[in-house]
mmCIF file of C-alpha atoms in Angstrom:
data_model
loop_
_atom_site.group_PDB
_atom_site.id
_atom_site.type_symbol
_atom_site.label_atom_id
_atom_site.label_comp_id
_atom_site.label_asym_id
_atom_site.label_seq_id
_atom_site.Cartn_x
_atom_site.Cartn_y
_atom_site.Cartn_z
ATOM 1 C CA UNK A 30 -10.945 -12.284 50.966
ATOM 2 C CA UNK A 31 -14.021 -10.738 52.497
ATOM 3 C CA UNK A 32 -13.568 -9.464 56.425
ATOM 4 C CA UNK A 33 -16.370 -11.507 57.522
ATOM 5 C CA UNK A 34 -15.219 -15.469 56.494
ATOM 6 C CA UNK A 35 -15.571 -17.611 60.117
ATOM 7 C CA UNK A 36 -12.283 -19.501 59.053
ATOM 8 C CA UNK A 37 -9.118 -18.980 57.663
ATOM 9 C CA UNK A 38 -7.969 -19.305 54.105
ATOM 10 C CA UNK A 39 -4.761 -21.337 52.699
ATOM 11 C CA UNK A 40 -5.188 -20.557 49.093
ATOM 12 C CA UNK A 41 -7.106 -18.301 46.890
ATOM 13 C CA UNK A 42 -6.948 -18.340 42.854
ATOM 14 C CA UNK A 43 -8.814 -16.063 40.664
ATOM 15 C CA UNK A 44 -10.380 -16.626 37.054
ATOM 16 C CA UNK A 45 -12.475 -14.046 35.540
ATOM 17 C CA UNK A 46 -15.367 -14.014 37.400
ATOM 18 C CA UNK A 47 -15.013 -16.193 40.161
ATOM 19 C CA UNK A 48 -12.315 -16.568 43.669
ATOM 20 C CA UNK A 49 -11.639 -20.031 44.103
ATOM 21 C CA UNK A 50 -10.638 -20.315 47.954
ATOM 22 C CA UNK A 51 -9.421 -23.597 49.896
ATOM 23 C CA UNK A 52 -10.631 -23.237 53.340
ATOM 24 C CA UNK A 53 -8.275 -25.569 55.473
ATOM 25 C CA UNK A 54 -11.059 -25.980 58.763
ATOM 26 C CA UNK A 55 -13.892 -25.729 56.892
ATOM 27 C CA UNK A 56 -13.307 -28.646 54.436
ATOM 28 C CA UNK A 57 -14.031 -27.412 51.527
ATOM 29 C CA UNK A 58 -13.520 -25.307 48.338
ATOM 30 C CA UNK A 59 -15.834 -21.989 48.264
ATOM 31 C CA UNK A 60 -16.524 -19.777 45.348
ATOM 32 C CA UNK A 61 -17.336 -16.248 45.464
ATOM 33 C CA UNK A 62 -18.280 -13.437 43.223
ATOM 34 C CA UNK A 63 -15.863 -10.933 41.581
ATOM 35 C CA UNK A 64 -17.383 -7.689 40.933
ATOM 36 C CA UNK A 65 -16.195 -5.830 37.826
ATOM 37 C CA UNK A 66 -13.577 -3.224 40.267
ATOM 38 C CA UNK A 67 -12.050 -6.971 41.412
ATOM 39 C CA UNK A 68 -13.461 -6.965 44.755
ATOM 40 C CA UNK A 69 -15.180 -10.405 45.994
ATOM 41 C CA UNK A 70 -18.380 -10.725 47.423
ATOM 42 C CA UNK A 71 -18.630 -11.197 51.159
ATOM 43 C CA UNK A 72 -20.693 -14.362 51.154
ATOM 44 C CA UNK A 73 -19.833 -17.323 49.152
ATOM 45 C CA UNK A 74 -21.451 -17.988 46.044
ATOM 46 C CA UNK A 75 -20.880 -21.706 46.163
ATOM 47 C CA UNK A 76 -19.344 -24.249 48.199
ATOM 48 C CA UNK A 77 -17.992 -27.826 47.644
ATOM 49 C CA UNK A 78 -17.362 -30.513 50.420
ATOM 50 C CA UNK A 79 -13.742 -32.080 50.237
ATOM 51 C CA UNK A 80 -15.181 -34.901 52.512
ATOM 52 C CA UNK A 81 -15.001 -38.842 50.936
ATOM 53 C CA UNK A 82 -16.816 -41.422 52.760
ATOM 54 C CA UNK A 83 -14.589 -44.281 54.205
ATOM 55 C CA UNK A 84 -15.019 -48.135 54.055
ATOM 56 C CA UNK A 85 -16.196 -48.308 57.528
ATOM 57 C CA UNK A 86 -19.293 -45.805 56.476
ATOM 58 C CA UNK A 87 -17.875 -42.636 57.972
ATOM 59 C CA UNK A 88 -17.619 -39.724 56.922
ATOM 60 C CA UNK A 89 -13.947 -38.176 56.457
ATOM 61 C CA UNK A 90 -13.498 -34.230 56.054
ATOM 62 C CA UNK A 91 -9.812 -33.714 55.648
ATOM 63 C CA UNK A 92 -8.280 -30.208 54.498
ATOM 64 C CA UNK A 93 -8.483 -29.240 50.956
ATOM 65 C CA UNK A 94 -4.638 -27.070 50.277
ATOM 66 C CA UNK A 95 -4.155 -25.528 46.977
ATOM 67 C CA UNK A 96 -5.826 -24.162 44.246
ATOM 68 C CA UNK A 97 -5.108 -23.440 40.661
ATOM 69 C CA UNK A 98 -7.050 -22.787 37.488
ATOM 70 C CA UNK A 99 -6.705 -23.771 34.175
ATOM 71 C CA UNK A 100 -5.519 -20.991 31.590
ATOM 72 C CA UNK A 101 -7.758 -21.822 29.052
ATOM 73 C CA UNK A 102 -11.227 -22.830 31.061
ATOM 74 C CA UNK A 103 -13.476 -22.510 34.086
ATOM 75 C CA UNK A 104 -11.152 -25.825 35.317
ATOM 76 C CA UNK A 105 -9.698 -25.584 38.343
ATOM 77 C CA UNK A 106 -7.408 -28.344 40.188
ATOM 78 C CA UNK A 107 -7.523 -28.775 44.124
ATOM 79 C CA UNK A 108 -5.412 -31.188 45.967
ATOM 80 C CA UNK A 109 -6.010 -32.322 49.345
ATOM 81 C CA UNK A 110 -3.011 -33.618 51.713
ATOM 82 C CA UNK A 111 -5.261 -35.319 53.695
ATOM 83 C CA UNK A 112 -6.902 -37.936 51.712
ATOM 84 C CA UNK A 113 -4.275 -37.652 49.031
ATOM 85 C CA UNK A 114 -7.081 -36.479 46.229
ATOM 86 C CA UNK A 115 -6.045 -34.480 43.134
ATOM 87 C CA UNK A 116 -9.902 -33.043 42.413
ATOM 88 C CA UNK A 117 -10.721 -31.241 39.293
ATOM 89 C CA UNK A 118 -13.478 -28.258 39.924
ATOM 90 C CA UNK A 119 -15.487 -26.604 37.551
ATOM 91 C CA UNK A 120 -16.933 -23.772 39.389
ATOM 92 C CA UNK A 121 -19.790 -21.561 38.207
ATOM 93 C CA UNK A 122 -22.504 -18.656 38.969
ATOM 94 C CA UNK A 123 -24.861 -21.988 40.061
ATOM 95 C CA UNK A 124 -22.266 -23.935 42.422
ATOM 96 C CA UNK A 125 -19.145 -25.860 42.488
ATOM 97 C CA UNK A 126 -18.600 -29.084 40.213
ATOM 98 C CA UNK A 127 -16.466 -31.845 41.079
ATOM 99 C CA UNK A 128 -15.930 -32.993 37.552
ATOM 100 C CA UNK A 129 -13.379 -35.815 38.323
ATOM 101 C CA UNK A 130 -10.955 -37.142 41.470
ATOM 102 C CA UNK A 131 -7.650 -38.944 41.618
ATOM 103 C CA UNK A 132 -6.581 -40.779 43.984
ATOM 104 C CA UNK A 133 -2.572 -40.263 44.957
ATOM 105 C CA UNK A 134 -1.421 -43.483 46.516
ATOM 106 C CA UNK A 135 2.120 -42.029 47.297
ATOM 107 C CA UNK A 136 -0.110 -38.613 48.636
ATOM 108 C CA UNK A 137 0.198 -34.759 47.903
ATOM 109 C CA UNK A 138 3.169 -32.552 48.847
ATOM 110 C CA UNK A 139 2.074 -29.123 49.898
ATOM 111 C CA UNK A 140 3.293 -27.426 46.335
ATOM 112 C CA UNK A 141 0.845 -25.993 44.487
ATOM 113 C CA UNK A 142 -0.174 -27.827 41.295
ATOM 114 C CA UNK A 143 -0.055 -26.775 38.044
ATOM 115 C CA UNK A 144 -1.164 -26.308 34.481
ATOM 116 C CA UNK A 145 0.866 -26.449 31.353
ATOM 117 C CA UNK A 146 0.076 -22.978 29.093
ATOM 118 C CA UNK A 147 -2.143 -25.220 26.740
ATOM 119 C CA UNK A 148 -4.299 -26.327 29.613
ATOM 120 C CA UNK A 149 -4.113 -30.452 29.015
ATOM 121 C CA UNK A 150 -1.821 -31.295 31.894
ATOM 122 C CA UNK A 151 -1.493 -30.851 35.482
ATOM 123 C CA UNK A 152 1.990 -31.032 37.207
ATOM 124 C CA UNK A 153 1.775 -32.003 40.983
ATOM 125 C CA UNK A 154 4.562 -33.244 43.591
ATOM 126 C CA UNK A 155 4.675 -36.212 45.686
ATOM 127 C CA UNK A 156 4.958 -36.516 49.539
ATOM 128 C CA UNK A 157 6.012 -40.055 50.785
ATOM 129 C CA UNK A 158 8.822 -40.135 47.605
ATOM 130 C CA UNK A 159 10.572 -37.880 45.829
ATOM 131 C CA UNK A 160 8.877 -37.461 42.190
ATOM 132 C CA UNK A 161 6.648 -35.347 39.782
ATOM 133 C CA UNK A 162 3.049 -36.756 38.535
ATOM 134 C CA UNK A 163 1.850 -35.707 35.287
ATOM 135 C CA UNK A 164 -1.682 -35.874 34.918
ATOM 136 C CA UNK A 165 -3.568 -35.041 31.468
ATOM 137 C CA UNK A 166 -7.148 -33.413 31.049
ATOM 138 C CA UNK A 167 -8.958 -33.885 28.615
ATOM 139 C CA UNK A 168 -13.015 -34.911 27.591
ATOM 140 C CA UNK A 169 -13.985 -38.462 27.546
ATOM 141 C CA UNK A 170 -14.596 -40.154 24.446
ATOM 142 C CA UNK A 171 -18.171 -41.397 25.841
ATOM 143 C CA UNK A 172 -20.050 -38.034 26.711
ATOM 144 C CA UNK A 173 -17.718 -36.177 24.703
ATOM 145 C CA UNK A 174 -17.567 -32.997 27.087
ATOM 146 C CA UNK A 175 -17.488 -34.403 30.440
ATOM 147 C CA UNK A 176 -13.377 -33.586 31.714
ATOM 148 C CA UNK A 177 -11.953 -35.930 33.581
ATOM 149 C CA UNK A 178 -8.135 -36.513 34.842
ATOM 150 C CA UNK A 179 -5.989 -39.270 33.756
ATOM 151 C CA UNK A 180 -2.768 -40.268 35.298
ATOM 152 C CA UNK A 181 0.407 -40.053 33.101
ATOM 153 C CA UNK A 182 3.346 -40.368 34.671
ATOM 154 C CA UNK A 183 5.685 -40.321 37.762
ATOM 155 C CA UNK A 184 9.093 -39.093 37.131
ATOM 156 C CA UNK A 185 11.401 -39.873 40.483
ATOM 157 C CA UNK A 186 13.299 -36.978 41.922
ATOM 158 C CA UNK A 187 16.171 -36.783 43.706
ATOM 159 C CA UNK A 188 15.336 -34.879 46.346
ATOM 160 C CA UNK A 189 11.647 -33.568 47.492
ATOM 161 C CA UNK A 190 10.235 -31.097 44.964
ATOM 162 C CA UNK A 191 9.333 -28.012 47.173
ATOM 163 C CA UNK A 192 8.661 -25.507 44.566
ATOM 164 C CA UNK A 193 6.534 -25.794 40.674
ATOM 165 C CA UNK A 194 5.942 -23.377 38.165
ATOM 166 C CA UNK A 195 4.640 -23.642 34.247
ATOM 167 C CA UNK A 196 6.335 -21.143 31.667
ATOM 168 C CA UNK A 197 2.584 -19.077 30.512
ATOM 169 C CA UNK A 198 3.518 -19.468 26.884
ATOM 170 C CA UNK A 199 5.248 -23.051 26.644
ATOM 171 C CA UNK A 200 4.844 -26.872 27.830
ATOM 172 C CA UNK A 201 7.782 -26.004 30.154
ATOM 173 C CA UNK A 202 7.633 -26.521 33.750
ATOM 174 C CA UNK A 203 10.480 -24.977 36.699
ATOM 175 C CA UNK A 204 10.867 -27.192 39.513
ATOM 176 C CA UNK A 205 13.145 -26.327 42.471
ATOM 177 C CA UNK A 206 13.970 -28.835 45.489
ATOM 178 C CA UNK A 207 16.538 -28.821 48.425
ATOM 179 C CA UNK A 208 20.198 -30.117 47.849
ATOM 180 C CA UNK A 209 22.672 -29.938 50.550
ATOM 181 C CA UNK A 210 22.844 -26.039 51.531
ATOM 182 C CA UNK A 211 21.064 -25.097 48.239
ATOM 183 C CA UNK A 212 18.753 -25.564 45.866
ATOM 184 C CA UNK A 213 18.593 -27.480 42.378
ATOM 185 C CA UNK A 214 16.669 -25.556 40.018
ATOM 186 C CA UNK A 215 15.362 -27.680 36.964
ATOM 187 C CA UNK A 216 13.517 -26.960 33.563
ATOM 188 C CA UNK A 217 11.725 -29.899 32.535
ATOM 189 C CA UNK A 218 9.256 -30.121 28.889
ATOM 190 C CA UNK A 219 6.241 -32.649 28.199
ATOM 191 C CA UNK A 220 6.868 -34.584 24.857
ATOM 192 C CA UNK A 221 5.331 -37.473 24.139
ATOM 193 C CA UNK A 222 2.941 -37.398 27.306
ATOM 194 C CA UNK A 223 5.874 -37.097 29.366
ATOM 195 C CA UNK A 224 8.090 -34.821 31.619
ATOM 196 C CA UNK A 225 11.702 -34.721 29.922
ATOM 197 C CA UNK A 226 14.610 -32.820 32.077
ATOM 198 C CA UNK A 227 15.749 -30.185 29.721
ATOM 199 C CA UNK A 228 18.606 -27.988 32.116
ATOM 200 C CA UNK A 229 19.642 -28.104 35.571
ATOM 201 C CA UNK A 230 21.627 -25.755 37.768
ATOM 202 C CA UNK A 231 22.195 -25.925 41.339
ATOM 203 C CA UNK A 232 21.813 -22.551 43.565
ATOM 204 C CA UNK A 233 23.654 -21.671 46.294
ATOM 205 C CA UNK A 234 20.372 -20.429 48.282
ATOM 206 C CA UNK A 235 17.713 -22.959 49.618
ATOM 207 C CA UNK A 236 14.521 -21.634 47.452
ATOM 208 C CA UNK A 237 10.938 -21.657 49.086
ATOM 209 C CA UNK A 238 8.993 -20.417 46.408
ATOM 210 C CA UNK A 239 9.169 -19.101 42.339
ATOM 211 C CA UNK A 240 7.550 -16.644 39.885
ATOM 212 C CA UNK A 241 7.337 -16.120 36.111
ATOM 213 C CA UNK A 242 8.702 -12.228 34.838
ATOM 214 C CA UNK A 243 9.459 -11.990 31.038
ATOM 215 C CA UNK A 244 12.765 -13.884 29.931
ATOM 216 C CA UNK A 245 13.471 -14.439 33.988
ATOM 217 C CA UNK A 246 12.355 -16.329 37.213
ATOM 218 C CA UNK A 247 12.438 -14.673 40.471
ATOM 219 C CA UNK A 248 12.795 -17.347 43.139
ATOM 220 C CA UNK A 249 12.936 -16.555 47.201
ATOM 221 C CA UNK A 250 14.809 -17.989 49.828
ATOM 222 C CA UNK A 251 14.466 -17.597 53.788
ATOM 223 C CA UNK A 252 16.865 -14.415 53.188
ATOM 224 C CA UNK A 253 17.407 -13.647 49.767
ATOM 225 C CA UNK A 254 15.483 -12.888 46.586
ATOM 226 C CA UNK A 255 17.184 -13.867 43.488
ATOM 227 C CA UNK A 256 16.912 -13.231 39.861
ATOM 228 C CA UNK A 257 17.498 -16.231 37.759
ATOM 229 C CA UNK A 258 17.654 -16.556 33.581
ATOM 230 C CA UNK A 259 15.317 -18.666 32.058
ATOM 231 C CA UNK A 260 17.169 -19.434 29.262
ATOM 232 C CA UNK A 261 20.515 -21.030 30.904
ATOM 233 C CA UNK A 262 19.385 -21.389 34.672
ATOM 234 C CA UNK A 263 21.470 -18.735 35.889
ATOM 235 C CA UNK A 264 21.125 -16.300 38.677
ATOM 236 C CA UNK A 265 21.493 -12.553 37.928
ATOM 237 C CA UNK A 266 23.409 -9.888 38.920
ATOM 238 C CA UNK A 267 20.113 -8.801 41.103
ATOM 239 C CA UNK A 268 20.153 -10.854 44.475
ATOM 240 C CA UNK A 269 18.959 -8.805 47.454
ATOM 241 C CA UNK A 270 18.479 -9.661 51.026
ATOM 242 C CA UNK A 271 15.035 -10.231 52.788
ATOM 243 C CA UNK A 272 13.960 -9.959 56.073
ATOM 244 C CA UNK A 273 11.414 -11.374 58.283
ATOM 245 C CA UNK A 274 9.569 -14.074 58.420
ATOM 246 C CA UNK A 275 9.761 -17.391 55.312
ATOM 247 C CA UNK A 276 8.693 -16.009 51.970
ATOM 248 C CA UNK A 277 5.872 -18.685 50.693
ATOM 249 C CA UNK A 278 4.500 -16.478 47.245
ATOM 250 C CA UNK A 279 6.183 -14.071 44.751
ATOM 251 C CA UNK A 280 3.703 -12.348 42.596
ATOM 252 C CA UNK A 281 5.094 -9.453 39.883
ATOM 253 C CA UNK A 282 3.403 -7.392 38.064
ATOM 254 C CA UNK A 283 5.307 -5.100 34.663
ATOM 255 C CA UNK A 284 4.251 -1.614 34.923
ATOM 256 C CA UNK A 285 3.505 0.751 31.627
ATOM 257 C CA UNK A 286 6.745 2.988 31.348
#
């Protein structure tokens, strides 16, 4: 992000043209320009107010979190913890639009959403219980172009999902959440409009975070990164330690040879 922002950042997502950043104190979601080298702007082209008003009259400005966009459109979704909205955000050279908003009675976990490869669902996590909501996107039948977000599903967890991923090329979505002193990873696929649990391992590290790399996963714990098959759930002969501080994002990125 630009040098010169007056608050701090707690997600950013990119999509062709445009940065789509949460800014946690300043209540909303800002937009800025990408020049062709990749570099953003350093003033926001647009910004969006998270803020809903409350039966009382007033005015409430909680925090939007994460960010992600579609694959196939200028869509983006944006959750906020504190009013418990999943907000879909269409954001463009002329401003921000807040196309449609769900309300989560159960509320948001702080995991990132995400989209399925085809761009017609969105995957979230619960806070207050432990389960998945599937959401679908897709135009209304009335205006015929207008998106909005319709609730699918909640599939109950065991445990609290703490980590989501979608496969780029499939309707398959990686979830990992805490069991005793590890982790359960899971694969799960949408058929019929609905999440079905497809394999399940449990690994012996307690996984914070996960990224997509070919036929494999890598997944981070406080200490170790780990690399796990896709295709049976299995973790690799590469496992190295890390050190410092919690790992919260993996990005990687295949190199010509």
């Amino acid at each position: 992000p630009p040098r010169s922002t007056l608050f701090p950042y707690t997600t950013l997502f990119r999509s062709g043209r445009h940065l789509l950043v949460s800014a946690s104190t300043g209540g909303a979601w800002n937009s800025l320009a990408l020049y062709s080298h990749g570099v953003p702007a350093s003033v926001a082209l647009a910004r969006k107010e998270t803020g809903v008003m409350t039966k009382s009259g007033a005015a409430l400005l909680p925090a939007p979190h994460a960010v992600a966009f579609s694959p196939h459109a200028s869509l983006a979704a944006g959750t906020d913890l504190g009013c418990g909205h999943l907000t879909l955000l269409q954001p463009s050279s002329e401003g921000i639009a807040a196309l449609d908003r769900c309300h989560v009675s159960s509320g948001l976990a702080a995991t990132q959403p995400v989209w399925t490869a085809d761009g017609q669902y969105i995957v979230a996590a619960a806070a207050s219980n432990s389960s998945l909501l599937l959401y679908q996107v897709a135009a209304t039948e009335i205006s015929g172009h207008k998106m909005r977000i319709r609730m699918l599903a909640t599939i109950p967890t065991a445990t609290a999902v703490t980590a989501l991923l979608a496969h780029p090329a499939t309707s398959v979505v990686f979830t990992s959440r805490m069991h005793g002193s590890g982790s359960v990873l899971e694969s799960w696929e949408i058929q019929s409009d609905h999440l079905q649990l497809t394999n399940s391992r449990w690994i012996s590290n307690r996984l914070s975070t996960l990224a997509y790399d070919g036929d494999a996963l890598w997944a981070a714990s406080n200490d170790h990164l780990v690399r796990i098959s896709m295709r049976d759930l299995r973790t690799s002969f590469f496992k190295t330690p890390l050190h410092g501080d919690e790992v919260r994002t993996i990005v990687s990125q295949r190199l010509p040879t």
